[in-house]
Coordinates of C-alpha atoms in Angstrom, one line a residue:
Chain W
X1 CA -11.8 31.9 16.8
X2 CA -11.7 28.9 14.5
X3 CA -9.3 27.2 16.9
X4 CA -11.8 27.7 19.7
X5 CA -14.7 26.3 17.7
X6 CA -12.7 23.3 16.7
X7 CA -11.2 22.6 20.1
X8 CA -14.0 23.5 22.5
X9 CA -16.2 20.5 21.9
X10 CA -13.3 18.3 22.7
X11 CA -12.4 20.2 25.8
X12 CA -16.0 20.0 26.9
X13 CA -16.0 16.3 26.6
X14 CA -12.8 16.1 28.6
X15 CA -14.1 18.3 31.4
X16 CA -17.5 16.5 31.5
X17 CA -15.8 13.1 31.7
X18 CA -14.1 14.1 34.9
X19 CA -17.1 15.9 36.4
X20 CA -19.3 14.9 39.2
X21 CA -22.3 13.2 37.8
X22 CA -24.9 15.0 39.9
X23 CA -23.6 18.5 39.2
X24 CA -23.2 17.9 35.5
X25 CA -26.9 17.1 35.0
X26 CA -28.1 20.3 36.6
X27 CA -25.5 22.4 35.0
X28 CA -26.5 24.6 32.1
X29 CA -24.2 26.2 29.5
X30 CA -20.5 25.9 29.1
X31 CA -17.9 24.2 31.1
X32 CA -14.5 25.8 31.6
X33 CA -13.3 23.3 34.0
X34 CA -14.6 20.0 35.4
X35 CA -17.4 20.4 37.9
X36 CA -16.1 18.9 41.0
X37 CA -13.7 16.1 40.3
X38 CA -14.6 12.4 39.9
X39 CA -13.1 9.4 38.2
X40 CA -16.2 7.3 38.9
X41 CA -17.1 7.3 35.3
X42 CA -13.7 6.0 34.3
X43 CA -13.9 3.3 36.9
X44 CA -17.2 2.0 35.5
X45 CA -15.8 2.2 32.0
X46 CA -12.8 0.1 32.8
X47 CA -14.9 -2.4 34.7
X48 CA -17.2 -3.0 31.9
X49 CA -16.6 -6.3 30.2
X50 CA -18.0 -5.2 26.9
X51 CA -15.6 -2.3 26.6
X52 CA -12.6 -4.5 27.6
X53 CA -13.7 -7.1 25.1
X54 CA -14.1 -4.4 22.5
X55 CA -10.6 -3.2 23.2
X56 CA -9.3 -6.7 22.8
X57 CA -11.0 -7.2 19.4
X58 CA -9.9 -3.8 18.2
X59 CA -6.3 -4.4 19.0
X60 CA -6.4 -7.8 17.2
X61 CA -7.9 -6.1 14.1
X62 CA -5.5 -3.2 14.4
X63 CA -2.4 -5.4 14.7
X64 CA -3.1 -8.0 12.1
X65 CA -5.0 -5.6 9.9
X66 CA -2.2 -3.0 9.6
X67 CA 0.4 -5.7 9.0
X68 CA -1.8 -7.2 6.2
X69 CA -2.4 -3.8 4.7
X70 CA 1.3 -2.9 4.7
X71 CA 2.5 -6.1 3.3
X72 CA 0.0 -6.4 0.5
X73 CA 0.1 -2.7 -0.4
X74 CA 3.9 -2.7 -0.4
X75 CA 4.1 -5.7 -2.7
X76 CA 1.6 -4.2 -5.1
X77 CA 3.3 -0.8 -5.0
X78 CA 6.7 -2.3 -5.6
X79 CA 5.6 -4.4 -8.6
X80 CA 3.8 -1.4 -10.1
X81 CA 6.7 0.9 -9.6
X82 CA 9.1 -1.3 -11.7
X83 CA 9.8 -0.5 -15.3
X84 CA 10.0 -2.9 -18.1
X85 CA 7.3 -5.2 -16.8
X86 CA 5.1 -6.3 -19.6
X87 CA 1.8 -6.8 -17.7
X88 CA 2.1 -3.7 -15.5
X89 CA -0.2 -1.6 -17.7
X90 CA -2.9 -4.3 -17.3
X91 CA -2.3 -4.5 -13.6
X92 CA -2.6 -0.7 -13.2
X93 CA -5.8 -0.7 -15.1
X94 CA -7.2 -3.6 -12.9
X95 CA -6.3 -1.7 -9.8
X96 CA -7.4 1.8 -10.8
X97 CA -10.7 0.8 -12.2
X98 CA -11.8 -0.2 -8.7
X99 CA -11.5 3.4 -7.6
X100 CA -14.2 4.4 -10.0
X101 CA -16.5 1.5 -10.1
X102 CA -17.6 -0.9 -7.5
X103 CA -20.1 -3.7 -7.3
X104 CA -21.8 -2.2 -4.3
X105 CA -22.6 -3.1 -0.8
X106 CA -24.9 -6.1 -1.2
X107 CA -22.7 -8.0 -3.6
X108 CA -19.7 -7.4 -1.3
X109 CA -21.6 -8.8 1.5
X110 CA -22.5 -11.9 -0.5
X111 CA -18.9 -12.4 -1.4
X112 CA -17.7 -12.1 2.1
X113 CA -20.4 -14.5 3.1
X114 CA -19.4 -16.8 0.2
X115 CA -15.8 -17.1 1.3
X116 CA -17.0 -17.9 4.8
X117 CA -15.7 -14.8 6.7
X118 CA -19.0 -13.9 8.3
X119 CA -18.5 -13.8 12.1
X120 CA -14.7 -13.8 11.9
X121 CA -12.6 -10.9 12.8
X122 CA -10.7 -11.4 9.5
X123 CA -13.9 -10.1 7.8
X124 CA -12.8 -6.6 8.8
X125 CA -9.3 -7.2 7.6
X126 CA -9.1 -9.2 4.3
X127 CA -11.8 -7.4 2.3
X128 CA -9.9 -4.1 3.0
X129 CA -6.4 -5.4 2.6
X130 CA -5.5 -2.6 0.1
X131 CA -6.7 0.9 -0.2
X132 CA -6.1 1.7 -3.8
X133 CA -5.5 5.4 -3.1
X134 CA -2.7 4.4 -0.6
X135 CA -1.3 1.9 -3.1
X136 CA -0.9 4.7 -5.6
X137 CA 0.7 7.0 -3.1
X138 CA 3.2 4.3 -2.1
X139 CA 4.0 3.5 -5.7
X140 CA 4.8 7.2 -6.3
X141 CA 7.1 7.2 -3.3
X142 CA 8.8 3.9 -4.4
X143 CA 9.4 5.3 -7.9
X144 CA 11.3 8.2 -6.3
X145 CA 14.0 5.9 -4.9
X146 CA 17.2 6.3 -7.1
X147 CA 17.6 3.5 -9.5
X148 CA 21.4 3.3 -9.1
X149 CA 20.9 1.8 -5.6
X150 CA 18.9 -1.0 -6.9
X151 CA 21.3 -1.6 -9.8
X152 CA 24.2 -2.1 -7.4
X153 CA 22.1 -4.4 -5.2
X154 CA 21.3 -6.5 -8.2
X155 CA 25.0 -6.7 -9.0
X156 CA 25.4 -8.2 -5.6
X157 CA 22.8 -10.8 -6.4
X158 CA 19.9 -9.4 -4.5
X159 CA 16.5 -10.6 -5.6
X160 CA 13.3 -8.5 -5.7
X161 CA 12.3 -9.4 -2.1
X162 CA 15.7 -8.2 -0.8
X163 CA 15.5 -5.0 -2.8
X164 CA 12.0 -4.3 -1.6
X165 CA 12.6 -5.0 2.1
X166 CA 16.3 -3.9 2.4
X167 CA 16.4 -0.9 0.1
X168 CA 13.1 0.5 -1.0
X169 CA 11.2 0.3 2.3
X170 CA 14.0 1.7 4.5
X171 CA 14.4 4.6 2.1
X172 CA 10.6 5.3 2.0
X173 CA 10.0 5.5 5.8
X174 CA 8.1 8.8 5.7
X175 CA 5.5 7.3 3.4
X176 CA 5.4 4.0 5.3
X177 CA 4.7 6.0 8.5
X178 CA 1.9 7.8 6.8
X179 CA 0.4 4.6 5.6
X180 CA 0.6 3.1 9.1
X181 CA -1.3 6.2 10.4
X182 CA -3.9 6.0 7.6
X183 CA -4.5 2.3 8.0
X184 CA -4.4 2.4 11.8
X185 CA -7.0 5.2 12.0
X186 CA -9.2 3.3 9.5
X187 CA -9.0 0.1 11.6
X188 CA -9.4 1.8 15.0
X189 CA -12.4 3.9 13.9
X190 CA -14.0 1.3 11.5
X191 CA -17.4 0.1 12.6
X192 CA -19.7 -0.2 9.6
X193 CA -18.4 -3.3 8.0
X194 CA -17.9 -4.9 11.5
X195 CA -21.6 -4.2 12.1
X196 CA -22.7 -6.1 9.0
X197 CA -20.1 -8.9 9.0
X198 CA -20.1 -9.7 12.7
X199 CA -23.2 -11.0 14.3
X200 CA -21.6 -12.4 17.4
X201 CA -21.4 -9.8 20.1
X202 CA -18.3 -11.2 21.6
X203 CA -16.5 -10.2 18.4
X204 CA -17.6 -6.6 18.5
X205 CA -14.8 -4.1 18.2
X206 CA -14.6 -1.1 20.5
X207 CA -16.5 1.2 18.1
X208 CA -19.6 -1.1 18.0
X209 CA -19.6 -1.3 21.8
X210 CA -19.4 2.5 21.7
X211 CA -22.3 2.7 19.3
X212 CA -24.5 1.0 21.8
X213 CA -23.5 3.3 24.6
X214 CA -23.5 6.6 22.6
X215 CA -26.1 6.2 19.9
X216 CA -28.5 3.7 21.4
X217 CA -27.9 5.4 24.7
X218 CA -27.5 2.2 26.7
X219 CA -25.3 2.7 29.7
X220 CA -27.4 0.6 32.1
X221 CA -25.1 -2.3 32.1
X222 CA -22.3 -0.2 33.4
X223 CA -24.1 1.6 36.2
X224 CA -25.9 -1.4 37.6
X225 CA -26.4 -1.3 41.3
X226 CA -27.4 2.3 41.3
X227 CA -31.0 3.4 41.4
X228 CA -32.7 4.8 38.4
X229 CA -32.0 8.5 39.0
X230 CA -28.4 7.8 39.8
X231 CA -28.1 5.6 36.8
X232 CA -29.3 8.4 34.6
X233 CA -26.8 10.8 36.2
X234 CA -23.8 8.5 35.9
X235 CA -24.8 7.5 32.4
X236 CA -24.0 11.1 31.2
X237 CA -20.5 11.1 32.6
X238 CA -19.9 7.5 31.4
X239 CA -20.7 8.6 27.9
X240 CA -18.0 11.3 28.0
X241 CA -15.6 9.0 29.7
X242 CA -16.1 6.3 27.0
X243 CA -15.5 8.9 24.3
X244 CA -12.2 9.8 25.9
X245 CA -11.2 6.2 26.3
X246 CA -11.9 5.5 22.7
X247 CA -10.4 8.6 21.2
X248 CA -7.3 9.4 23.2
X249 CA -5.1 6.4 22.0
X250 CA -5.5 7.3 18.3
X251 CA -4.9 11.0 19.1
X252 CA -1.7 10.1 20.9
X253 CA -0.4 8.2 17.8
X254 CA -0.6 11.3 15.7
X255 CA 2.2 13.5 17.1
X256 CA 4.6 10.6 16.6
X257 CA 4.1 10.4 12.9
X258 CA 3.5 14.1 12.5
X259 CA 7.0 14.9 11.4
X260 CA 6.8 12.4 8.6
X261 CA 3.3 13.5 7.8
X262 CA 3.4 16.6 5.7
X263 CA 6.3 15.1 3.7
X264 CA 4.3 11.9 3.0
X265 CA 1.1 13.6 2.1
X266 CA 3.0 15.8 -0.3
X267 CA 4.4 12.8 -2.1
X268 CA 0.8 11.7 -2.5
X269 CA -0.3 15.2 -3.5
X270 CA 2.1 15.4 -6.4
X271 CA 0.2 12.7 -8.2
X272 CA -3.2 13.4 -6.7
Chain A
X1 CA 3.8 -11.8 -41.6
X2 CA 1.1 -12.4 -39.1
X3 CA 2.7 -15.6 -37.9
X4 CA 6.0 -13.8 -37.4
X5 CA 4.3 -11.2 -35.3
X6 CA 2.8 -13.9 -33.1
X7 CA 6.1 -15.5 -32.5
X8 CA 7.9 -12.3 -31.6
X9 CA 5.1 -11.7 -29.2
X10 CA 5.6 -15.2 -27.7
X11 CA 9.3 -14.6 -27.4
X12 CA 8.8 -11.2 -25.8
X13 CA 6.3 -12.9 -23.5
X14 CA 8.7 -15.6 -22.5
X15 CA 11.6 -13.3 -22.0
X16 CA 9.5 -11.0 -19.9
X17 CA 8.3 -13.9 -17.8
X18 CA 11.7 -15.2 -17.1
X19 CA 13.0 -11.8 -16.2
X20 CA 10.1 -10.8 -14.0
X21 CA 8.8 -14.0 -12.6
X22 CA 9.4 -13.0 -9.0
X23 CA 7.6 -9.8 -9.6
X24 CA 4.6 -11.7 -10.9
X25 CA 4.8 -13.9 -7.8
X26 CA 4.7 -10.8 -5.6
X27 CA 1.7 -9.6 -7.5
X28 CA -0.3 -12.7 -6.9
X29 CA -1.7 -11.8 -3.5
X30 CA -2.5 -8.3 -4.7
X31 CA -4.4 -9.5 -7.7
X32 CA -6.1 -12.2 -5.7
X33 CA -7.3 -9.5 -3.3
X34 CA -8.6 -7.3 -6.2
X35 CA -10.4 -10.2 -7.9
X36 CA -12.0 -11.6 -4.8
X37 CA -13.1 -8.4 -3.1
X38 CA -13.6 -6.0 -6.0
X39 CA -14.2 -7.9 -9.2
X40 CA -16.3 -10.7 -7.7
X41 CA -18.7 -8.2 -6.2
X42 CA -18.9 -6.5 -9.6
X43 CA -19.9 -9.8 -11.1
X44 CA -22.2 -10.3 -8.2
X45 CA -23.9 -7.0 -9.1
X46 CA -25.6 -9.1 -11.8
X47 CA -28.2 -10.0 -9.2
X48 CA -29.6 -6.6 -9.8
X49 CA -31.0 -8.2 -13.0
X50 CA -32.1 -11.4 -11.3
X51 CA -34.4 -12.5 -8.6
X52 CA -31.7 -13.6 -6.2
X53 CA -32.4 -16.1 -3.5
X54 CA -29.5 -17.4 -1.4
X55 CA -30.2 -21.1 -1.9
X56 CA -30.1 -20.8 -5.7
X57 CA -27.0 -18.7 -5.9
X58 CA -26.1 -16.0 -8.4
X59 CA -26.1 -18.3 -11.5
X60 CA -29.2 -20.3 -10.6
X61 CA -31.4 -17.3 -9.9
X62 CA -33.8 -16.4 -12.7
X63 CA -33.4 -13.3 -14.8
X64 CA -35.9 -10.5 -14.4
X65 CA -34.2 -7.9 -16.6
X66 CA -34.8 -4.4 -15.6
X67 CA -37.7 -5.1 -13.3
X68 CA -36.0 -4.0 -10.1
X69 CA -34.9 -0.8 -11.8
X70 CA -38.4 -0.1 -12.9
X71 CA -39.8 -0.8 -9.5
X72 CA -37.3 1.6 -8.0
X73 CA -37.8 4.4 -10.5
X74 CA -41.6 4.2 -10.1
X75 CA -41.5 4.0 -6.3
X76 CA -42.4 6.7 -4.0
X77 CA -38.9 6.6 -2.5
X78 CA -37.1 7.3 -5.8
X79 CA -37.7 11.0 -5.9
X80 CA -37.3 11.4 -2.1
X81 CA -33.8 9.8 -1.9
X82 CA -32.7 11.2 -5.2
X83 CA -33.7 14.7 -4.0
X84 CA -32.0 14.3 -0.6
X85 CA -28.8 12.9 -2.2
X86 CA -28.5 15.7 -4.7
X87 CA -29.3 18.4 -2.1
X88 CA -26.9 17.1 0.4
X89 CA -24.2 16.7 -2.3
X90 CA -24.8 20.2 -3.6
X91 CA -24.7 21.7 -0.1
X92 CA -21.4 20.0 0.6
X93 CA -20.1 21.1 -2.8
X94 CA -21.0 24.7 -2.0
X95 CA -19.9 24.8 1.7
X96 CA -17.7 21.9 2.4
X97 CA -15.5 22.0 -0.7
X98 CA -14.4 25.7 -0.4
X99 CA -13.9 25.6 3.4
X100 CA -10.5 23.9 3.4
X101 CA -9.3 26.1 0.6
X102 CA -10.1 29.2 2.6
X103 CA -8.6 27.7 5.7
X104 CA -5.4 26.9 3.9
X105 CA -5.1 30.4 2.5
X106 CA -5.7 31.8 6.0
X107 CA -3.1 29.6 7.6
X108 CA -0.7 30.6 4.8
X109 CA -1.2 34.2 5.6
X110 CA -0.3 33.8 9.3
X111 CA 3.1 35.2 9.9
X112 CA 3.9 33.5 13.2
X113 CA 5.3 30.1 12.3
X114 CA 4.6 28.6 15.7
X115 CA 1.0 29.7 15.7
X116 CA 0.7 28.4 12.2
X117 CA 1.7 24.9 13.3
X118 CA -0.6 25.1 16.3
X119 CA -3.6 26.0 14.2
X120 CA -2.8 23.2 11.8
X121 CA -2.5 20.6 14.5
X122 CA -5.7 21.6 16.2
X123 CA -7.7 21.7 13.1
X124 CA -6.5 18.2 12.0
X125 CA -7.5 16.7 15.3
X126 CA -11.2 16.0 14.8
X127 CA -10.4 13.9 11.7
X128 CA -8.9 11.2 13.8
X129 CA -12.0 10.9 16.0
X130 CA -14.3 8.1 15.0
X131 CA -17.6 8.6 13.4
X132 CA -19.3 6.8 16.2
X133 CA -17.9 9.3 18.7
X134 CA -18.7 12.2 16.5
X135 CA -22.3 11.1 16.0
X136 CA -22.5 10.5 19.8
X137 CA -21.3 14.0 20.5
X138 CA -23.6 15.5 17.9
X139 CA -26.5 13.6 19.4
X140 CA -25.7 14.8 22.8
X141 CA -24.9 18.4 22.0
X142 CA -28.0 18.9 19.9
X143 CA -30.3 17.2 22.4
X144 CA -32.6 19.0 24.9
X145 CA -30.2 20.8 27.2
X146 CA -27.2 19.9 25.2
X147 CA -24.2 22.2 24.6
X148 CA -25.3 23.6 21.3
X149 CA -28.9 24.1 22.5
X150 CA -27.7 25.9 25.6
X151 CA -25.6 28.2 23.4
X152 CA -28.5 29.0 21.1
X153 CA -30.9 29.8 23.9
X154 CA -28.6 32.8 24.7
X155 CA -29.7 34.1 21.3
X156 CA -33.4 33.5 22.0
X157 CA -33.8 30.2 20.2
X158 CA -35.9 27.4 21.7
X159 CA -34.4 24.4 23.3
X160 CA -35.4 21.5 21.0
X161 CA -34.1 18.0 20.2
X162 CA -32.7 19.1 16.9
X163 CA -32.1 15.7 15.4
X164 CA -35.9 15.1 15.5
X165 CA -36.4 18.1 13.2
X166 CA -36.3 17.2 9.5
X167 CA -35.5 20.8 8.5
X168 CA -32.4 20.9 10.6
X169 CA -30.8 17.6 9.6
X170 CA -28.9 18.8 6.6
X171 CA -27.5 21.8 8.4
X172 CA -26.3 19.6 11.3
X173 CA -24.8 17.1 8.8
X174 CA -22.9 19.7 6.8
X175 CA -21.6 21.7 9.7
X176 CA -20.3 18.7 11.6
X177 CA -18.7 17.4 8.4
X178 CA -16.9 20.7 8.0
X179 CA -15.8 20.7 11.6
X180 CA -14.4 17.2 11.2
X181 CA -12.7 17.5 7.9
X182 CA -11.6 21.1 7.3
X183 CA -8.2 20.7 8.7
X184 CA -7.4 17.4 7.0
X185 CA -8.5 18.5 3.6
X186 CA -6.6 21.7 3.9
X187 CA -3.3 19.8 4.0
X188 CA -3.3 19.1 0.3
X189 CA -3.9 22.8 -0.5
X190 CA -1.2 23.9 2.0
X191 CA 1.2 21.6 0.2
X192 CA 0.3 23.3 -3.1
X193 CA 0.6 26.7 -1.5
X194 CA 4.2 25.9 -0.4
X195 CA 5.1 25.3 -4.0
X196 CA 4.2 28.8 -5.1
X197 CA 7.3 30.8 -6.1
X198 CA 7.9 33.4 -3.4
X199 CA 9.4 35.8 -5.9
X200 CA 6.0 36.4 -7.3
X201 CA 4.9 37.9 -4.0
X202 CA 7.9 40.1 -3.9
X203 CA 7.3 41.4 -7.3
X204 CA 3.6 42.0 -6.5
X205 CA 4.6 44.0 -3.4
X206 CA 6.8 46.2 -5.5
X207 CA 3.9 46.9 -7.8
X208 CA 1.9 47.9 -4.7
X209 CA -0.5 45.0 -4.6
X210 CA -2.2 44.6 -1.2
X211 CA -2.7 41.2 0.5
X212 CA -6.2 40.7 -1.0
X213 CA -4.9 41.4 -4.4
X214 CA -1.9 39.0 -3.9
X215 CA -4.3 36.3 -2.8
X216 CA -6.5 36.9 -5.8
X217 CA -3.8 37.2 -8.5
X218 CA -1.0 34.8 -7.2
X219 CA -2.3 32.4 -4.5
X220 CA -5.5 31.3 -6.1
X221 CA -4.1 30.8 -9.6
X222 CA -1.2 28.9 -8.0
X223 CA -3.4 26.3 -6.4
X224 CA -6.0 26.2 -9.2
X225 CA -4.6 22.9 -10.6
X226 CA -5.0 21.2 -7.2
X227 CA -8.5 22.7 -6.8
X228 CA -9.4 21.3 -10.2
X229 CA -8.2 17.8 -9.4
X230 CA -10.0 17.8 -6.1
X231 CA -13.1 19.0 -7.8
X232 CA -13.1 16.2 -10.3
X233 CA -12.6 13.6 -7.6
X234 CA -15.4 15.1 -5.7
X235 CA -17.7 15.0 -8.7
X236 CA -17.1 11.3 -9.0
X237 CA -18.3 10.9 -5.5
X238 CA -21.2 13.3 -5.8
X239 CA -23.8 10.7 -5.1
X240 CA -21.7 8.8 -2.5
X241 CA -23.0 10.8 0.4
X242 CA -21.3 9.6 3.6
X243 CA -24.1 7.2 4.6
X244 CA -22.3 5.9 7.6
X245 CA -22.9 9.1 9.4
X246 CA -26.4 9.3 8.1
X247 CA -27.4 6.0 9.4
X248 CA -26.0 6.9 12.7
X249 CA -27.9 10.2 12.9
X250 CA -31.2 9.7 11.2
X251 CA -34.4 8.3 12.5
X252 CA -37.8 7.7 10.9
X253 CA -38.9 11.2 11.7
X254 CA -36.1 12.7 9.6
X255 CA -36.2 10.2 6.7
X256 CA -37.9 12.9 4.6
X257 CA -34.7 15.0 4.5
X258 CA -32.0 12.5 5.6
X259 CA -32.5 9.3 3.6
X260 CA -30.1 9.1 0.7
X261 CA -29.5 6.5 -1.9
X262 CA -26.7 4.7 0.0
X263 CA -28.6 4.6 3.3
X264 CA -31.6 3.3 1.4
X265 CA -29.5 0.5 -0.1
X266 CA -28.3 -0.4 3.3
X267 CA -31.8 -0.4 4.8
X268 CA -33.5 -2.3 2.0
X269 CA -30.6 -4.8 1.5
X270 CA -29.2 -5.6 4.8
X271 CA -32.0 -5.0 7.2
X272 CA -35.0 -6.0 5.0
X273 CA -33.1 -8.5 2.9
X274 CA -34.2 -7.2 -0.5
X275 CA -30.9 -8.3 -2.0
X276 CA -31.7 -7.8 -5.7
X277 CA -33.7 -4.7 -5.4
X278 CA -31.1 -3.1 -3.2
X279 CA -28.3 -4.1 -5.6
X280 CA -30.1 -2.5 -8.4
X281 CA -30.3 0.7 -6.5
X282 CA -26.6 0.5 -5.7
X283 CA -25.7 -0.2 -9.3
X284 CA -27.8 2.8 -10.4
X285 CA -25.7 4.9 -8.0
X286 CA -22.4 3.5 -9.2
X287 CA -23.2 4.1 -12.9
X288 CA -24.3 7.7 -12.3
X289 CA -21.1 8.4 -10.3
X290 CA -19.0 7.0 -13.1
X291 CA -20.8 9.2 -15.6
X292 CA -20.4 12.3 -13.4
X293 CA -16.7 11.6 -13.0
X294 CA -16.1 11.3 -16.7
X295 CA -18.2 14.4 -17.4
X296 CA -16.3 16.5 -14.8
X297 CA -13.0 15.3 -16.1
X298 CA -14.0 16.3 -19.7
X299 CA -15.1 19.7 -18.6
X300 CA -12.0 20.3 -16.5
X301 CA -9.8 19.2 -19.4
X302 CA -11.5 21.7 -21.7
X303 CA -11.5 24.6 -19.2
X304 CA -8.2 24.3 -17.3
X305 CA -6.2 21.6 -19.0
X306 CA -6.2 19.6 -15.7
X307 CA -7.5 16.1 -15.9
X308 CA -7.1 12.7 -14.2
X309 CA -6.2 10.9 -17.4

């Protein structure tokens, strides 16, 4: 029952996206299979320059964003996982405090504006380089790596960078995979900060383009050439097709990391 | 004596620096990030006590003390958004918080491992769908002739545009929130459930305890520490209602029940450019949250000996 409730809305969207526009409008009630079969909606979605541009921007943000996230988070987690570092108590305090208190939305906006990131795709990357919660999960995982391995590496003259990238990270792959998933989902689905930091429509990531289509209900640009009634009909299926186009990639990512997943989350759960 | 203390400190300091200088080097980008994007905004929150104008900057703007706070507390909006925030938070505490716990226990009771995995995978799925898409779906399904409306008309309800109805907003908000997050949030409880000693169940079965009794006497106490930690974290976020979803779903006709503190901050600050006023409201929110977190932690410490620090 629960499975049905969870799954059905998603199936409905799938069916509707492949349906024939005219039939879908007049149909009442549930769909158990597509009404007719049409890929018209997908054609118009993929021919839409705004969507393609959105895809391009999102992929940029995803690629550079996740790399930045991983590097900075891993550096922080590594340092904080070391023992006998005098300033670590201070560092941990500095980091953890931000989980409980923040300056708020407006001051953040002013800072981003102050460092000149407004209307740059980096505005959706740099201010969110580290998620403190993820940092702590990663630190816990790094602390679990046996110390003897590092000792022997140190004997061989390895410095901290070598230890981190050659020993700690390869041994912590489950948690790294989970971090990639967390950060990738965050980047792929993020829209709010993009909407306040990016004014130039050419920089809109996919989700903002979607917002115009789904929330502001504006599908006209995609069904141009059709008359008003047809436009309205196609608009419905286009909405569902865009949902599919925007959600399927991230849902596909999930099964790949699933095997690491429960393991990684459990590491985090130990420390909460 | 004192001088000697200082010098040993200096020696310790130097030795530590020599030993760990590369570590400190590695920490530089991380600290830079925290200072620029977390601590600078905290300093920037000072504008809540000033009359900020962009050309004068933070330092140059004149102090106005608590004027913005007073304006806010005495305004018509204060009670409305405070009430909405508290009500939505309490609803989510009552309905959304226990839902994943119940789901985790149910999944745990399933005997067929394959089916167990299937249920888990399906219930996680909505978590990965973006808020924009979720909001789009909600809008579509609750609209005239939408999926949910069609379903409800079978039971004799009227076909209405639900998002235009102030009285339905909170229900829609909470239900969709549960739909999206129940699977995800159950993971942590499932992990805790796996840690429970199976022998306890064997022993209970010997004593003739049925499943309900087993859940009550073994499962629940077993995951209580996890529940307590999650509860404290939740309390700290009590007034941080997920405004991203709210600003996607609300409209002026539902402000009466939908507008919360954070959506108000967003509207006043970034759409109407009341920088200082809006920062004051945001700061008020942060301070209350911090106080609630500390309180919840104290209470939990006293009752169950679980705490964050």
